[in-house]
XYZ file of C-alpha atoms in Angstrom:
591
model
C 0.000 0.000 0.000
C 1.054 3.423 -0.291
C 1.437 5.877 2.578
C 1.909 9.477 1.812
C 4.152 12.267 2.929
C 0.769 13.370 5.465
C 0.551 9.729 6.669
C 4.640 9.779 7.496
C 4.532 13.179 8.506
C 1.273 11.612 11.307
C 3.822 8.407 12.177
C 7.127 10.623 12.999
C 5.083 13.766 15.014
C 3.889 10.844 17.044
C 7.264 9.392 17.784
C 8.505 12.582 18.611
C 5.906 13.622 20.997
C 6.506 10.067 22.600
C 10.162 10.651 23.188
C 10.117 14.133 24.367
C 7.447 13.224 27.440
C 10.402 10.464 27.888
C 12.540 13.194 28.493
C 10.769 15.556 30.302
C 9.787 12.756 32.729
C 13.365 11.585 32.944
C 14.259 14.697 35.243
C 12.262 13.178 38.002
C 12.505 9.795 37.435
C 16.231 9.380 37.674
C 16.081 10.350 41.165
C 15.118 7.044 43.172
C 14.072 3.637 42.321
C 10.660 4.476 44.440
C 10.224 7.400 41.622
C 11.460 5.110 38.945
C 9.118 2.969 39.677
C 6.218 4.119 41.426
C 6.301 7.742 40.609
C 6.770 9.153 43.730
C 3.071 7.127 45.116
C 0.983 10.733 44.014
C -0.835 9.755 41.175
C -4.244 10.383 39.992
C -7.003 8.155 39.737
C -7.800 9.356 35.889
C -4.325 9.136 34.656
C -3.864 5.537 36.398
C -6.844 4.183 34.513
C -6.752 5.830 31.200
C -2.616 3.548 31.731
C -4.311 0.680 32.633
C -7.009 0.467 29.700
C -3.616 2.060 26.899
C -1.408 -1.142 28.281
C -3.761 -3.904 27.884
C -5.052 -1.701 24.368
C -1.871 -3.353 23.033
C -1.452 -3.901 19.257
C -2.189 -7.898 19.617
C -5.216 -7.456 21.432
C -7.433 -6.253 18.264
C -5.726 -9.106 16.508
C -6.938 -11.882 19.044
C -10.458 -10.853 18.978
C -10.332 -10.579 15.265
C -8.800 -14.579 15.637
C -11.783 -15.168 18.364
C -14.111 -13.981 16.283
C -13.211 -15.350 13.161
C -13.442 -18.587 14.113
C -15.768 -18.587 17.146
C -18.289 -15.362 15.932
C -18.774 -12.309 18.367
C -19.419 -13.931 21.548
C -15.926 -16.512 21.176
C -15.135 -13.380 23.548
C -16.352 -14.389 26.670
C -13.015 -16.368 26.835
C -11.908 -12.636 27.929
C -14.760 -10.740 28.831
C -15.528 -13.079 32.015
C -12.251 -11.683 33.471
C -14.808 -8.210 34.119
C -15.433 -10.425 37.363
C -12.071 -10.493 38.353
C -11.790 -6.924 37.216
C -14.794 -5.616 39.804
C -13.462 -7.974 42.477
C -10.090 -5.700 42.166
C -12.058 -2.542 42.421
C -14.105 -3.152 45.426
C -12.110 -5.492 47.367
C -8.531 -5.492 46.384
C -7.759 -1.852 45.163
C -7.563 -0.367 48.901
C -5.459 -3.269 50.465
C -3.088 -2.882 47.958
C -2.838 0.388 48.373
C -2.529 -0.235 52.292
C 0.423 -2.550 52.265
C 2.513 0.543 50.464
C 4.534 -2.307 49.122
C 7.025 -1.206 45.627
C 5.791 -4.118 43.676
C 3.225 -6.944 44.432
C 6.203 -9.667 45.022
C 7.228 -7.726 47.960
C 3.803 -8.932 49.241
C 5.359 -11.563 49.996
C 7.642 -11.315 52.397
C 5.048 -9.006 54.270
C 2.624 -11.932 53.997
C 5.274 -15.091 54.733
C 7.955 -15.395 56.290
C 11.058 -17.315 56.036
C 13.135 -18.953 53.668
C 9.808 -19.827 51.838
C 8.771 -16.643 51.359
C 12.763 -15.091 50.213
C 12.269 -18.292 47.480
C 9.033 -17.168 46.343
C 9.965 -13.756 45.903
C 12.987 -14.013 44.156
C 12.068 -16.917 41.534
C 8.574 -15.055 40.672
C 10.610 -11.746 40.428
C 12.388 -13.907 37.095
C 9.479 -16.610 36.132
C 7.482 -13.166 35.993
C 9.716 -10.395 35.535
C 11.656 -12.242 32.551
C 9.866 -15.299 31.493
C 6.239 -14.330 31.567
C 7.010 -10.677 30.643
C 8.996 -11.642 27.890
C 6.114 -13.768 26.612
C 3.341 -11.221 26.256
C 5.781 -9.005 25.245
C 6.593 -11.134 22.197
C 2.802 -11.407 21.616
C 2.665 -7.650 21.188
C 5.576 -7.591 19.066
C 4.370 -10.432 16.761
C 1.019 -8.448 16.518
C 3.306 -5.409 15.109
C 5.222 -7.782 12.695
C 2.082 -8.742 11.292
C 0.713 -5.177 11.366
C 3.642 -3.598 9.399
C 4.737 -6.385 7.483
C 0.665 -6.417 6.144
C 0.635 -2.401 5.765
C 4.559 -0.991 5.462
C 6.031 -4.370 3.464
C 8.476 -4.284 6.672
C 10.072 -7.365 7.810
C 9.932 -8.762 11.149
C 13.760 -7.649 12.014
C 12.863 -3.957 10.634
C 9.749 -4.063 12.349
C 11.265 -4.712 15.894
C 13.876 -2.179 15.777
C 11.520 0.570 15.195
C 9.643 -0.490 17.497
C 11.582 -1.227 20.042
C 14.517 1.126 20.064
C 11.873 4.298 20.219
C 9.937 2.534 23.298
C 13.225 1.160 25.291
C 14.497 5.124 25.028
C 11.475 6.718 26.422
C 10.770 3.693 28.842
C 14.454 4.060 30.282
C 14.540 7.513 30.596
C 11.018 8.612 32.176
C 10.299 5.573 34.512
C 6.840 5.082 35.209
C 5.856 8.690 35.081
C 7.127 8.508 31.754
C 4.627 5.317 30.648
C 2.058 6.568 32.502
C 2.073 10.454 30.504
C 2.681 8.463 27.419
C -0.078 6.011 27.370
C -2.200 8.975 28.162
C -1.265 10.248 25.106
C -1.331 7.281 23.139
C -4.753 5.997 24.559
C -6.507 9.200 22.620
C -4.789 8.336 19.382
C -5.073 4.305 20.068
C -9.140 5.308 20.175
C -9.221 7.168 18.010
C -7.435 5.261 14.931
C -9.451 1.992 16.168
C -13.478 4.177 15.825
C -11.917 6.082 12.414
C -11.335 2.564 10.913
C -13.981 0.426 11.423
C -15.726 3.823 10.532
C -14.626 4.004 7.490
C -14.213 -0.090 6.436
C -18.259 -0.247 7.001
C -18.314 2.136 3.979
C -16.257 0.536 1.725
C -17.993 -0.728 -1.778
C -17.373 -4.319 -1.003
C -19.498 -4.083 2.010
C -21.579 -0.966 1.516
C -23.529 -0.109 4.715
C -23.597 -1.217 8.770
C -26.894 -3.335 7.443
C -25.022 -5.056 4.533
C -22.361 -6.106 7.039
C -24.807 -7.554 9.821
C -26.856 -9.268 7.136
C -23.919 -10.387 4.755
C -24.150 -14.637 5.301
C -20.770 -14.746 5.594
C -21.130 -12.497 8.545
C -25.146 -13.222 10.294
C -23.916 -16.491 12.307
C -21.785 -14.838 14.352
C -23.121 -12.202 15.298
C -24.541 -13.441 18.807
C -23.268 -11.954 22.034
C -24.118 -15.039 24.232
C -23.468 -18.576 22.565
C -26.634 -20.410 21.220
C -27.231 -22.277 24.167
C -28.538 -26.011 22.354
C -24.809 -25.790 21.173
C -22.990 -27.337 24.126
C -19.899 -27.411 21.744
C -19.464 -23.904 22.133
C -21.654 -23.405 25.089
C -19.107 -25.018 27.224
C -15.986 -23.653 26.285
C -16.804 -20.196 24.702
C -19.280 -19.278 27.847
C -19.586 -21.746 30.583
C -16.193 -22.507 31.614
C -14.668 -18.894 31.722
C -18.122 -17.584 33.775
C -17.963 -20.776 35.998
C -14.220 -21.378 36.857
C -11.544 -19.617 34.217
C -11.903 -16.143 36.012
C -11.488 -17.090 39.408
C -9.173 -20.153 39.225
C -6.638 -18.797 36.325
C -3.921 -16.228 36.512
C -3.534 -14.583 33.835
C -1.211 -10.781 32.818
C -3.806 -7.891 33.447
C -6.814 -10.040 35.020
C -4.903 -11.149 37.724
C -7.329 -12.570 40.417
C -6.980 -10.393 44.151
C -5.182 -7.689 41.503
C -1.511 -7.846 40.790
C 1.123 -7.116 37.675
C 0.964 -3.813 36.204
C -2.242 -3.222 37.807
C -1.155 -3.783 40.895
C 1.657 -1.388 40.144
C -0.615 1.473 39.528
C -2.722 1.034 42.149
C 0.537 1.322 44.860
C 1.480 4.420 42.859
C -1.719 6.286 43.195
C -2.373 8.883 45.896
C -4.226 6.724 48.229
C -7.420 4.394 48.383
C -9.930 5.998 47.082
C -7.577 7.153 43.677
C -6.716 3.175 43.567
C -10.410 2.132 43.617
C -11.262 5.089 40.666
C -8.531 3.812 38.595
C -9.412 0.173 38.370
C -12.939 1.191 38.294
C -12.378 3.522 35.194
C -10.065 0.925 33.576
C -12.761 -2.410 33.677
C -15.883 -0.424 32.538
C -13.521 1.120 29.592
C -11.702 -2.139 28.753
C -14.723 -4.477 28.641
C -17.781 -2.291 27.998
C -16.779 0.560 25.363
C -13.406 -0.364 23.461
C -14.006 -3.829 21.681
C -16.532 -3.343 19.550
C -14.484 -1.193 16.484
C -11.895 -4.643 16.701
C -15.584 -6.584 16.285
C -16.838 -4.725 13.053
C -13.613 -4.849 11.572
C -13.204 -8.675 12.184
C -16.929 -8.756 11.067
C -16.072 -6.894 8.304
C -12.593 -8.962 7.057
C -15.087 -12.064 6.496
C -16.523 -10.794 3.621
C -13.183 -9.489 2.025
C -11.031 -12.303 2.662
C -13.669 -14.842 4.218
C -10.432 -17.782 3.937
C -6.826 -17.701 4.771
C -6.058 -18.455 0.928
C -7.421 -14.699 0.527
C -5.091 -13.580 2.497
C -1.967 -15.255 1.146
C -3.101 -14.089 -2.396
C -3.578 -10.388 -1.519
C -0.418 -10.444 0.575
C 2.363 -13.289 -0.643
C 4.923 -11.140 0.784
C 3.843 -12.299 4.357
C 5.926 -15.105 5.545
C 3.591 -18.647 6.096
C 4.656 -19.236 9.527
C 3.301 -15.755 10.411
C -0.699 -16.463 8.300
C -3.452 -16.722 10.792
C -6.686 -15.395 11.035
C -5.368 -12.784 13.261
C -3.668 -11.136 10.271
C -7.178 -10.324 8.908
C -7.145 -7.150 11.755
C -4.323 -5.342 9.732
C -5.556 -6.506 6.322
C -8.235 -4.643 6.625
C -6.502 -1.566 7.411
C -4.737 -1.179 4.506
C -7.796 0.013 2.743
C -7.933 2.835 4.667
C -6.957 6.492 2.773
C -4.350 9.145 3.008
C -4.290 10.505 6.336
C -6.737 8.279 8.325
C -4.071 5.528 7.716
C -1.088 7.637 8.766
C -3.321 8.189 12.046
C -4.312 4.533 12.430
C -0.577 3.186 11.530
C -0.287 5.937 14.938
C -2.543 4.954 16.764
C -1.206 0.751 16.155
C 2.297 2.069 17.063
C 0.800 3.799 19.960
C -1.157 0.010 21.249
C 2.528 -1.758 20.748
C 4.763 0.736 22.539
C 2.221 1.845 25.607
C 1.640 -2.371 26.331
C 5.646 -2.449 25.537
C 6.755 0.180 27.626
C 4.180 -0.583 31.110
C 5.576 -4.660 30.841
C 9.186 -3.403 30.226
C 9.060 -0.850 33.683
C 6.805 -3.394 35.272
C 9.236 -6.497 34.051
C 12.553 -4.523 35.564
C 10.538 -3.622 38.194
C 10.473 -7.265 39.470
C 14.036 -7.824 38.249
C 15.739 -4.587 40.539
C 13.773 -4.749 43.286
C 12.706 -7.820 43.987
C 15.890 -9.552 42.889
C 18.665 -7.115 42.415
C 18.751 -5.120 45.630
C 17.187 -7.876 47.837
C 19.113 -10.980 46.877
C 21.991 -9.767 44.576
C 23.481 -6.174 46.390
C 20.815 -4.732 49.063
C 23.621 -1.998 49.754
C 23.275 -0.333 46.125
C 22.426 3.170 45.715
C 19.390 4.565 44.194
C 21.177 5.920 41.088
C 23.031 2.266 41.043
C 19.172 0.716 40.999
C 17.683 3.024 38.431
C 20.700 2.262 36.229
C 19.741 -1.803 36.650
C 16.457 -0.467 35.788
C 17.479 0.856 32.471
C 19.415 -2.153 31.931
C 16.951 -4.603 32.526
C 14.720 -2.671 30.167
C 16.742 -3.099 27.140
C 17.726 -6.792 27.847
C 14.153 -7.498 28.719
C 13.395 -6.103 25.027
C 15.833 -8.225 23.246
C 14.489 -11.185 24.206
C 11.493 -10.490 23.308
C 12.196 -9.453 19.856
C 13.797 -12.805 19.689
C 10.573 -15.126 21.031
C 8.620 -13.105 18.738
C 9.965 -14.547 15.351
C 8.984 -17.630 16.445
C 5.835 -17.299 17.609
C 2.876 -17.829 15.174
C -0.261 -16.232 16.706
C -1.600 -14.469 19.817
C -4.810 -17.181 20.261
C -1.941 -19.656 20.486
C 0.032 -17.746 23.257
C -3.502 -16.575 24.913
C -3.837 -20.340 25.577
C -0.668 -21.269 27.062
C -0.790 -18.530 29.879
C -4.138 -19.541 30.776
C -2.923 -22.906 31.390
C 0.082 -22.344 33.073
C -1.878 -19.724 35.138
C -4.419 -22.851 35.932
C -5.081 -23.629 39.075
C -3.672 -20.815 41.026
C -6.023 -17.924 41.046
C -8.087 -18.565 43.927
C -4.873 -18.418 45.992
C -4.508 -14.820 45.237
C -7.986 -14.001 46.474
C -7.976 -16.188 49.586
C -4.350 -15.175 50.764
C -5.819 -11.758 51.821
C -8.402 -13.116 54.164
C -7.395 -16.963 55.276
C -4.617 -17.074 57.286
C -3.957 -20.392 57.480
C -2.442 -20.275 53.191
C 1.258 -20.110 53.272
C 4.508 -20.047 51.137
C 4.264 -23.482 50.572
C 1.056 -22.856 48.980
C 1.977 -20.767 46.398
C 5.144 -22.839 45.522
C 2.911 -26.146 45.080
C 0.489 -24.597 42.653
C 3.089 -22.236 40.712
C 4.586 -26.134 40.678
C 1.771 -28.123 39.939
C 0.491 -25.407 37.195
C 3.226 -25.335 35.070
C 4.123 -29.310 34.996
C 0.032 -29.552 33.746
C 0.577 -27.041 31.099
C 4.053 -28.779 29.619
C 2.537 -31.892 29.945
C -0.726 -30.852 27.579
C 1.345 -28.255 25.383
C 4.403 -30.556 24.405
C 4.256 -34.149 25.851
C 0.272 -35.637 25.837
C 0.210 -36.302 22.208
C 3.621 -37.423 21.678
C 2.856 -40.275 24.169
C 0.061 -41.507 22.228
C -2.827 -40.725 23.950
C -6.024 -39.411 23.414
C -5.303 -36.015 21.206
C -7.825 -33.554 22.661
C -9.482 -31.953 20.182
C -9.969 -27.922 19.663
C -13.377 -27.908 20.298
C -12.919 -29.784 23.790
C -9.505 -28.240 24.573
C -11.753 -26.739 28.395
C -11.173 -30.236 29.300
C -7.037 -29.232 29.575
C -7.858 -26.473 31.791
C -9.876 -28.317 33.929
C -8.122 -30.609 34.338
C -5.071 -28.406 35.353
C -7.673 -26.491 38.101
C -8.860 -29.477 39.704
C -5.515 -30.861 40.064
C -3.367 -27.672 41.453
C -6.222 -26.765 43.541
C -6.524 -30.265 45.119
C -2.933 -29.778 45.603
C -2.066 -26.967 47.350
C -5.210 -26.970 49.152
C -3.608 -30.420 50.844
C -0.349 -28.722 51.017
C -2.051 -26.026 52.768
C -3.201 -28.098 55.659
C -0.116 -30.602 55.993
C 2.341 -27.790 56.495
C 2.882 -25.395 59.404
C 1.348 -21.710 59.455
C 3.336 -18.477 58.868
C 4.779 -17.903 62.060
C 1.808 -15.549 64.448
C 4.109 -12.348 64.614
C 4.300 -12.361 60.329
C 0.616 -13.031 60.088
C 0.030 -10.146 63.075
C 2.142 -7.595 61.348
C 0.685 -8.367 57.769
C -3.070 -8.287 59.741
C -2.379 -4.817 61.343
C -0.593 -3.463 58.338
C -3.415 -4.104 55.970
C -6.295 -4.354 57.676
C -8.945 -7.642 55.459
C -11.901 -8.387 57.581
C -10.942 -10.660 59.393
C -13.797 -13.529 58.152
C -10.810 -16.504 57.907
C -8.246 -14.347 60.607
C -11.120 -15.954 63.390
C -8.771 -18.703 64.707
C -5.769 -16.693 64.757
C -7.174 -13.653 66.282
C -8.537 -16.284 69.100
C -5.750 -15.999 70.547
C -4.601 -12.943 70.763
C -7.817 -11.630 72.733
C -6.323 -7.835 72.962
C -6.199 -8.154 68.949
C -9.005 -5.968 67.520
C -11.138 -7.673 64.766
C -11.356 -5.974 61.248
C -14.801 -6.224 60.912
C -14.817 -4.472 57.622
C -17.425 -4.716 54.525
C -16.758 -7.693 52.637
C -20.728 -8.429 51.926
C -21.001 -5.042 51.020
C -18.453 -5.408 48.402
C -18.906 -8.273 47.095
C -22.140 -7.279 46.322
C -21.025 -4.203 44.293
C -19.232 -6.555 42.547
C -21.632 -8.412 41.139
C -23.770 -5.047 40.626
C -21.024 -3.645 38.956
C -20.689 -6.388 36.829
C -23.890 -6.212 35.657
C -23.644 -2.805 34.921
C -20.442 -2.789 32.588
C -21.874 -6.468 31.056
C -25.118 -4.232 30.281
C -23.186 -1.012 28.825
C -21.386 -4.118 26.770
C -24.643 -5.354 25.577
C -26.302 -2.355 25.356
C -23.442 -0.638 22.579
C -24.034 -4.143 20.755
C -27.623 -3.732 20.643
C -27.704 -0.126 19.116
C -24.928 -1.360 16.714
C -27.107 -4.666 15.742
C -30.437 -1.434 15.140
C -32.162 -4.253 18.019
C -33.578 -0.685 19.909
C -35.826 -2.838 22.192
C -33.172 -4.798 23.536
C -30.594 -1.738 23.582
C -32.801 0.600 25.547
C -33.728 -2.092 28.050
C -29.522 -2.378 28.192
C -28.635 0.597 28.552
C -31.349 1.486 31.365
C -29.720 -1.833 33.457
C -26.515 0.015 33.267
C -27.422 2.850 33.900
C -29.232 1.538 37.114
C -26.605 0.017 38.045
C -24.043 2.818 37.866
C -26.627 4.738 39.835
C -26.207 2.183 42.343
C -22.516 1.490 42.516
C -21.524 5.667 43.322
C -24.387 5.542 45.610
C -23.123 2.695 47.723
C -19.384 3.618 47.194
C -20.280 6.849 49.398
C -21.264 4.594 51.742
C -18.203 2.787 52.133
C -14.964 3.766 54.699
């Protein structure tokens, strides 16, 4: 395709704007690793969440729902959109005690919640399995996504493509610390939203599709247009709807919808001002991220099976594109290139702006882990801060290069989607009940991390190479629950065959952050001077759910008007908007 001297001119203003808030935030950020990494704990609740929703608005995202729903129609996303329930869990329950423990990054947690050589293990192997392995994973999602994008709409290769890439982010990321990401994606988000509206826009229009009402009624397109699953198909009942409501969201861990909070979330919730900034962010960020931002990535996916409604399309119109790298994720940026002067110099901006704002929070949040959770507690706790923010910087670029390097082998973001949920398996319901049981320990933790990860090697390399049973796509749940049932059986046993944290850890981590103290009941027995947290748990958990059901009803509701079904969008939109009335109205009521 061509792209004009306007489109170029578009592509470099934005990388210039992005480097010189680098800059500008490097004059703080240089001054302590607390600043580095945290921003000095004094950030705003709007500038938090607007980060959260740019990070996880990464440049693979639009091309796994456009996967999802190419194969699986519009509601294959409920393998992500049951995650909201994590998500609202976070706001109302988890958001303040994070926010208490005043913690740097969420493995510190814990050594304020274990103690011992147990909890020193857990910290420092997490602060690499996370920090390096897991980071470098997702980020080499997000950098395959841009290979595809820019191999599809600039003819660049996959080595050309990184460098740009990742030489602009690594410089700004580096410089500016957090602060730096977090002004960034606030600047990025705008364009990100922007670019993602002005294209599917514009693709609804084009002659081969012709009008919203071609689109929805195209047969190539009217099968998959349903939000919830037909429910007398249990073949996609099941997996597409069932499992992630019933157990994926609670019992999986997974970068960004980490049960109890955690990652880069958690990160941003320890840097804002205090509580009540924490809550607003994560708040801000779910109803954003689940309820207003997909559907563009859905009309365009919609859209890209009437154009190229088979692979073999998309090999014809592009034989540039290497084979390894074909999927039905590619469709996302095939699509794009019809776009015209100007709207695709903004939209190639707004793509760079979803790789280097999910690129630049993992790389902070990745070094993050490796300097303070490894570096200055295990390898030199006597360094000075300059010494730290300079293993910071260093950490950021090596964390990059690796990535770059996973990514030319990867294939397609589904693919890696898949394998983190099943590593993750298992686990999740650990990082909700550590808050408010005091009886989990580290052992815990290091049984299902364990556990978790054997499950997933054994079903991603070893199953079908022994000759068993190959589990098909369609009934590839099974995996997964299989994984749950057998972590959880585990380290719930492990639980109750080894010895509690010591009293005087679980006291401190009690006082410090203050859970109700539902599962603290035999501990606090006795200690009968101890005062009991009686705190709001009910109360939360029911704005939860109402919450929930709010930002599930916006979701519907934007379908609905999209769809021209105004009976079912009004009745939406008025559940939503009920239940927003209700969520600020019992949030005032809350300490």
């Amino acid at each position: 395709m061509n792209i004009s001297i306007i489109d170029w001119a578009i592509i470099i203003s934005f990388f210039v704007i992005s480097m010189l808030i680098g800059v500008i935030a490097s004059k703080t950020a240089g001054k302590n690793a607390k600043e580095f990494f945290l921003s000095g704990r004094n950030m705003p609740w709007w500038l938090l969440g607007v980060s959260m929703v740019a990070t996880t608005f990464s440049a693979d995202t639009p091309n796994l729902v456009t996967d999802i729903v190419r194969k699986n129609g519009v509601s294959g996303n409920w393998v992500w959109w049951a995650f909201l329930l994590t998500g609202m869990l976070t706001v109302f329950v988890y958001a303040k005690l994070w926010r208490r423990s005043e913690v740097t990054t969420d493995l510190e947690f814990y050594e304020l919640r274990y103690g011992g050589k147990g909890a020193a293990f857990l910290r420092a192997f997490r602060a690499l399995y996370l920090g390096v392995f897991f980071n470098v994973v997702i980020m080499a999602t997000v950098s395959l996504a841009a290979i595809k994008i820019f191999g599809v709409m600039l003819g660049l290769s996959s080595w050309e493509t990184l460098l740009i890439v990742s030489v602009v982010t690594v410089i700004y990321s580096s410089l500016g610390g957090l602060k730096g990401v977090l002004l960034t994606d606030f600047f990025q988000f705008f364009i990100a939203m922007g670019g993602a509206f002005g294209a599917a826009i514009y693709i609804v229009g084009l002659p081969e599709i012709g009008s919203l009402s071609n689109l929805l009624s195209h047969p190539n397109v009217s099968d998959k247009l349903n939000i919830i699953p037909d429910f007398s198909d249990w073949n996609l009942l099941i997996p597409l709807f069932i499992m992630p409501l019933a157990v994926q969201w609670w019992a999986t861990w997974y970068p960004g919808a980490e049960p109890g909070g955690g990652g880069y979330i958690a990160q941003r919730m320890l840097s804002a001002k205090d509580e009540k900034n924490a809550i607003g962010a994560t708040l801000l960020f779910n109803i954003t991220h689940y309820a207003i931002r997909p559907w563009p990535w859905i009309i365009i996916a919609l859209s890209s099976l009437i154009v190229f409604p088979q692979l073999s399309d998309m090999q014809e119109a592009f034989p540039n594109i290497e084979s390894s790298k074909l999927g039905d994720d590619l469709a996302y940026s095939a699509m794009l290139t019809f776009l015209p002067t100007g709207l695709i110099g903004v939209v190639l901006a707004s793509l760079i702006a979803a790789v280097m704002s999910t690129l630049s929070t993992h790389l902070n949040w990745g070094s993050s882990y490796v300097v303070n959770d490894f570096y200055a507690r295990f390898i030199k706790p006597e360094a000075s801060d300059k010494e730290l923010v300079a293993v910071g910087r260093l950490s950021t670029v090596g964390l990059m290069v690796l990535a770059a390097l996973l990514a030319t082998v990867l294939s397609n973001a589904l693919e890696a989607f898949n394998i983190l949920l099943q590593i993750g398996a298992g686990t999740g319901l650990i990082f909700i009940l550590r808050w408010f049981w005091w009886r989990i320990n580290a052992y815990t933790e290091i049984s299902a991390m364990i556990v978790s990860f054997i499950v997933a090697i054994y079903f991603e390399s070893i199953h079908n190479k022994l000759g068993f049973w190959p589990i098909p796509d369609d009934m590839a749940y099974l995996k997964l629950l299989f994984g749950v049932t057998l972590t959880t059986i585990t380290w719930v046993s492990v639980t109750l065959l080894t010895k509690p944290e010591d009293d005087k850890v679980l006291l401190s981590f009690y006082r410090k952050v203050r859970p109700a103290s539902w599962g603290w009941k035999k501990l606090l027995a006795k200690y009968p001077d101890e005062k009991e947290e009686i705190g709001q748990l009910p109360m939360e958990i029911g704005l939860m759910l109402i919450g929930s059901v709010m930002v599930y009803a916006a979701l519907f509701a934007v379908g609905f008007w999209i769809y021209g079904e105004t009976v079912s969008a009004i009745i939406a939109t008025i559940v939503s908007l009920a239940g927003g009335i209700l969520v600020f109205k019992s949030w005032k009521k809350m300490r």
